[in-house]
mmCIF file of C-alpha atoms in Angstrom:
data_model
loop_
_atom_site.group_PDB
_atom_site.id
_atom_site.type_symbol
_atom_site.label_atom_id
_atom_site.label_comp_id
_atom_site.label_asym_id
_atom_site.label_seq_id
_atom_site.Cartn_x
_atom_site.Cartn_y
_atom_site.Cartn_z
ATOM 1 C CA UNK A 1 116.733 89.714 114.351
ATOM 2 C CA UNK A 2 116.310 86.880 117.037
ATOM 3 C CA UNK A 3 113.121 84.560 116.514
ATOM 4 C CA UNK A 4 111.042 86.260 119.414
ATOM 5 C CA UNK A 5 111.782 89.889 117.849
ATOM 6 C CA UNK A 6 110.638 88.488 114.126
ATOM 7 C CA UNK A 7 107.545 87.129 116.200
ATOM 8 C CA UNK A 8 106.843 90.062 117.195
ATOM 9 C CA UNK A 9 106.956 91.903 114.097
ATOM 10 C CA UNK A 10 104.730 89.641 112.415
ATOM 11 C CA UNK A 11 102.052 90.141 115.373
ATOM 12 C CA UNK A 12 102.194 93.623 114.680
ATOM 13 C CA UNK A 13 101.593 93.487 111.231
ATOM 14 C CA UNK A 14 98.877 90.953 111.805
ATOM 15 C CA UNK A 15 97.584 93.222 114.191
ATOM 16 C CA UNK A 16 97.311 96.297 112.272
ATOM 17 C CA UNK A 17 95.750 94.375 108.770
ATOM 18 C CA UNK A 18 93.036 93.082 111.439
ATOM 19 C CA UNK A 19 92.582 96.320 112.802
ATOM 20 C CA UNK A 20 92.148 97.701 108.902
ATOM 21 C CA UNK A 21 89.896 94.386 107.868
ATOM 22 C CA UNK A 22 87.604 94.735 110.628
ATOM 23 C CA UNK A 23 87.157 98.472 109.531
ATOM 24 C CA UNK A 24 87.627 99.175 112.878
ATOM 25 C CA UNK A 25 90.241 102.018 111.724
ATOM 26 C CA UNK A 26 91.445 103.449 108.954
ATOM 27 C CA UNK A 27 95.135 102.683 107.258
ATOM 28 C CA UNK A 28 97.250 104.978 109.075
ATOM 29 C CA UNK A 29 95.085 104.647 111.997
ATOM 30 C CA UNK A 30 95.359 100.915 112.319
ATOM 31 C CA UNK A 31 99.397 101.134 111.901
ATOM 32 C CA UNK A 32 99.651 103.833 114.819
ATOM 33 C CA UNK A 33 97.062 101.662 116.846
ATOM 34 C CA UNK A 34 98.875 98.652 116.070
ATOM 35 C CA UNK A 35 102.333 99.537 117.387
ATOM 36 C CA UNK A 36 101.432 102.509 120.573
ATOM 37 C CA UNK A 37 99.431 99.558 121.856
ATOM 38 C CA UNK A 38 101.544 96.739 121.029
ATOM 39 C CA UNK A 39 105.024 98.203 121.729
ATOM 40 C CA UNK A 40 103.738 100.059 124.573
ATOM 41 C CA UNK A 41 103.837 103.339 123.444
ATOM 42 C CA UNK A 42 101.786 104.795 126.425
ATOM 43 C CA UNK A 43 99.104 107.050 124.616
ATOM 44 C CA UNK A 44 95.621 106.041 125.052
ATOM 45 C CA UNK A 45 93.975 103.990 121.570
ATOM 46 C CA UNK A 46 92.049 107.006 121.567
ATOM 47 C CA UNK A 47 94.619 109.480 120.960
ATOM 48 C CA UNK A 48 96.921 107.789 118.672
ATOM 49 C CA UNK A 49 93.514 107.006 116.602
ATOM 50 C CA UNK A 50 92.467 110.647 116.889
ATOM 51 C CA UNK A 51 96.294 111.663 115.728
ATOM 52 C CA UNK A 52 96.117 109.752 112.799
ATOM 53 C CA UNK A 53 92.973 110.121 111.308
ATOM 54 C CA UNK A 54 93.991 112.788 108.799
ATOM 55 C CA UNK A 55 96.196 110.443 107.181
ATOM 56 C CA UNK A 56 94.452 107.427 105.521
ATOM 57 C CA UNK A 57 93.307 107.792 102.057
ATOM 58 C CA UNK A 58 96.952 109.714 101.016
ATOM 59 C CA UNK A 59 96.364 112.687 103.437
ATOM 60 C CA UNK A 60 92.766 113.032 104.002
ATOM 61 C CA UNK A 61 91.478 111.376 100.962
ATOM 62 C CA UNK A 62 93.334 113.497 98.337
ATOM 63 C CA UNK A 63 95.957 110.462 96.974
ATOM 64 C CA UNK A 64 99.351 111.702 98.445
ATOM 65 C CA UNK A 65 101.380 109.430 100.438
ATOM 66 C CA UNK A 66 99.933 106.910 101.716
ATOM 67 C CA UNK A 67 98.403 106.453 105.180
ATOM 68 C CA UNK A 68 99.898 103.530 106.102
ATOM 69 C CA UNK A 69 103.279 104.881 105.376
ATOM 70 C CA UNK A 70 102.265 107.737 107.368
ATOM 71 C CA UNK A 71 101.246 106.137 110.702
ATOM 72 C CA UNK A 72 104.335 104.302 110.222
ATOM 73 C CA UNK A 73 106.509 107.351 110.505
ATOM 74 C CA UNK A 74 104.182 108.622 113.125
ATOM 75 C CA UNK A 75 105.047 105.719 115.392
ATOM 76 C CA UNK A 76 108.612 106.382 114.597
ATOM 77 C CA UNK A 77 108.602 109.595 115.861
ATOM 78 C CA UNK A 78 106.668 108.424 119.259
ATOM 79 C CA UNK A 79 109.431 105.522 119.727
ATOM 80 C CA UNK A 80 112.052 107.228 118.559
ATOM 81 C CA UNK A 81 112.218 110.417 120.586
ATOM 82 C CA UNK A 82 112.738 111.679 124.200
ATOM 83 C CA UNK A 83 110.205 113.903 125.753
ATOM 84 C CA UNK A 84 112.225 116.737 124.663
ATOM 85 C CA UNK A 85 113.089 116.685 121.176
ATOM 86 C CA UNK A 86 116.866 116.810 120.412
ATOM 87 C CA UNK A 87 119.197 117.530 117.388
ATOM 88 C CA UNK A 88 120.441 113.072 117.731
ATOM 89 C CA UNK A 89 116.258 112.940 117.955
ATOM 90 C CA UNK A 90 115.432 115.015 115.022
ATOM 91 C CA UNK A 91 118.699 113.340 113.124
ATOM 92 C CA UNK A 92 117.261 109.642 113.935
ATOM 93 C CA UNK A 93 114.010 109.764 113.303
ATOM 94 C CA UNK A 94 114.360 111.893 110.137
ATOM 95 C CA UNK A 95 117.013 108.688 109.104
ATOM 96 C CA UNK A 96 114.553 106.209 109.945
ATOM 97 C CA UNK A 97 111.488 107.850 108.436
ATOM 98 C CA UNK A 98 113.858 107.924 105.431
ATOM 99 C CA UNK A 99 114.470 103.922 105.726
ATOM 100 C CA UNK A 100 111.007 103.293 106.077
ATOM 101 C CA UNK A 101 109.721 105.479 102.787
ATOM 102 C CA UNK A 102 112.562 103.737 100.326
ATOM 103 C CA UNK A 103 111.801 100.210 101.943
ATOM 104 C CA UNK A 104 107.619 100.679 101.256
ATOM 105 C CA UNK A 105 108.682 102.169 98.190
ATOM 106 C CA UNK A 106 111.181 98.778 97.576
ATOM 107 C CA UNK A 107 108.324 97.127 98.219
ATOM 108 C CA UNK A 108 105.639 98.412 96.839
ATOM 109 C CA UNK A 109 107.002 100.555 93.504
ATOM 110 C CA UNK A 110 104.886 103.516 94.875
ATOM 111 C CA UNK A 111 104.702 105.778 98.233
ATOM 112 C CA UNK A 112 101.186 107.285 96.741
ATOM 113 C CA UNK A 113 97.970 106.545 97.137
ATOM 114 C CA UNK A 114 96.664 107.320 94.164
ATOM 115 C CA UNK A 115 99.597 105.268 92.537
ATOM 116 C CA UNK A 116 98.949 102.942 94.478
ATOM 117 C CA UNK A 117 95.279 102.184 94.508
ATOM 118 C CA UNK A 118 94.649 103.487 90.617
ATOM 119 C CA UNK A 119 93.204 100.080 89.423
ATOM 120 C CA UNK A 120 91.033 99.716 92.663
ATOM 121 C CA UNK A 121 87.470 100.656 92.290
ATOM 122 C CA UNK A 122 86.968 103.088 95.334
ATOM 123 C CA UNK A 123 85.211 100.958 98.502
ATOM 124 C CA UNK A 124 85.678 97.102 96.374
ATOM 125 C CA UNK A 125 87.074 94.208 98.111
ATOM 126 C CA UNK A 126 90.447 94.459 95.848
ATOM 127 C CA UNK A 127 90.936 97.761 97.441
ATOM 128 C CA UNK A 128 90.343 96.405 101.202
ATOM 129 C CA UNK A 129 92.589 93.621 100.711
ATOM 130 C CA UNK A 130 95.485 95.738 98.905
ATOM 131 C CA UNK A 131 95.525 98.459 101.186
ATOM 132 C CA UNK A 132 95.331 95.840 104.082
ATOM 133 C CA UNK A 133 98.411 94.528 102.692
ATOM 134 C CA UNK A 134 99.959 97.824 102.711
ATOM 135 C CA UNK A 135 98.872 98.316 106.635
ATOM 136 C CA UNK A 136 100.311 95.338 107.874
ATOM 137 C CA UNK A 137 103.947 96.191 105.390
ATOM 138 C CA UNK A 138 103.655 99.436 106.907
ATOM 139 C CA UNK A 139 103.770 98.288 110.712
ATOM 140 C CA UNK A 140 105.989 95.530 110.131
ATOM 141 C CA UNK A 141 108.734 97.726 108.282
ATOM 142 C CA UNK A 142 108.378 100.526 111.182
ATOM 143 C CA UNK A 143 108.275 97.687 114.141
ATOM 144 C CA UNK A 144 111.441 96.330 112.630
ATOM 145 C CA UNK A 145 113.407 100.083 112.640
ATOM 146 C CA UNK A 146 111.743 100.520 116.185
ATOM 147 C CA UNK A 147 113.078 97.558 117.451
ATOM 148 C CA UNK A 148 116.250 97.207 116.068
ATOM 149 C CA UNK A 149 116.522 101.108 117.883
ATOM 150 C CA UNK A 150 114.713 100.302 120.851
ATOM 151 C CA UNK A 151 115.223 96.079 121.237
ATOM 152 C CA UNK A 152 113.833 96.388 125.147
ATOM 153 C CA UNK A 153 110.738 96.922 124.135
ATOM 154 C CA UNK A 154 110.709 93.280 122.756
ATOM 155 C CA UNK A 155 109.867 92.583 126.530
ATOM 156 C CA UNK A 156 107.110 95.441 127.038
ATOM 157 C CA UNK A 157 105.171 93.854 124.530
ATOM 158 C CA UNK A 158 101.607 93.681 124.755
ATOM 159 C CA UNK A 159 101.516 90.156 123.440
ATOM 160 C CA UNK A 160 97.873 89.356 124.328
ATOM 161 C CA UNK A 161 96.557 92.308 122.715
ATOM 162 C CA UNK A 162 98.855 92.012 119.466
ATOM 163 C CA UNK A 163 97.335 87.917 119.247
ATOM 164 C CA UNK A 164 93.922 88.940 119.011
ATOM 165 C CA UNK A 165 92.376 88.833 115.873
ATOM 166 C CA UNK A 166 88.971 89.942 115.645
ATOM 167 C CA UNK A 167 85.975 89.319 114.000
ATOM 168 C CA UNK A 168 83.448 91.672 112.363
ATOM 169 C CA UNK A 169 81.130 91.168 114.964
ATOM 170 C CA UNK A 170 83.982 91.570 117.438
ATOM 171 C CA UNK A 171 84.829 94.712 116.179
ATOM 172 C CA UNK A 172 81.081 96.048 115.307
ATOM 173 C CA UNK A 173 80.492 95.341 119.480
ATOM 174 C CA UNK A 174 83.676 97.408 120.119
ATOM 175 C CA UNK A 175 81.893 99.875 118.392
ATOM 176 C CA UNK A 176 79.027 99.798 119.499
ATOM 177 C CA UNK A 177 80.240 100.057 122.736
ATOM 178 C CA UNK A 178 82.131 103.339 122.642
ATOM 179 C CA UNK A 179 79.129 105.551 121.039
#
């Protein structure tokens, strides 16, 4: 990985913890965000918010895998398929999604949730900052498979948006503004 590619990477990850501080979105949410927007993945915010949203919390709250690990492998699948999905699409994604489970779970000792958050009081500031860890592991490990895949989209980059790094006010305004 050249020095502009492992730039990138860490803006992404940076990207999607802010995202998850902020409590703008959830795990998964934030990880999907992070990389559709960043990579240019061409689905509104919106959708790739509304797509994930089942996912933080180990699969809607009940401790499975975790969510960040899940909008990882949901932006695999958006980078790393054609319009029409093929047997080579099905085969690389499915290897990649593989790659990015045993590397979280390298990492991490755990792919679940309720593994992985069992000392965390529910809602305490050890949880935020753990699973905010997790977020921006979970975008960085997926942005590296996508790009070593897909290394043109080093220059599609939406490198103002991924060098933001909002504030809780920021992000309570954003809020405010789309109710």
């Amino acid at each position: 990985m050249n020095e502009t590619t492992e730039e990138l990477v860490r803006l992404l990850k940076e990207r999607a913890e802010n995202l998850y501080l902020t409590r703008q979105f959830r795990c998964a949410e934030s990880v999907m965000a992070a990389l559709n927007r960043g990579l240019g993945g061409g689905i509104p915010t919106s959708l790739a918010v509304r797509l994930a949203s089942g996912f933080p919390g180990g699969l809607g709250d009940c401790g499975c895998s975790c969510g960040a690990l899940t909008g990882g492998v949901m932006a695999l699948g958006l980078f790393l398929t054609r319009e029409c999905l093929s047997v080579e699409d099905q085969e690389r994604v499915t290897a990649a999604a593989k790659l990015l489970h045993d590397a979280f779970k390298h990492k991490f000792r755990s792919t679940c949730c309720r593994v992985l958050s069992k000392n965390d009081k529910p809602e305490s500031e050890e949880q935020l900052a753990r699973c905010a860890i997790q977020t921006g592991a979970a975008a960085e490990l997926a942005a590296e498979i996508i790009l070593e895949h897909r290394p043109e989209l080093l220059y599609s980059a939406d490198w103002e948006y991924l060098s933001r790094n909002d504030s809780m006010v920021t992000a309570g305004l954003k809020q405010l503004a789309f109710l």
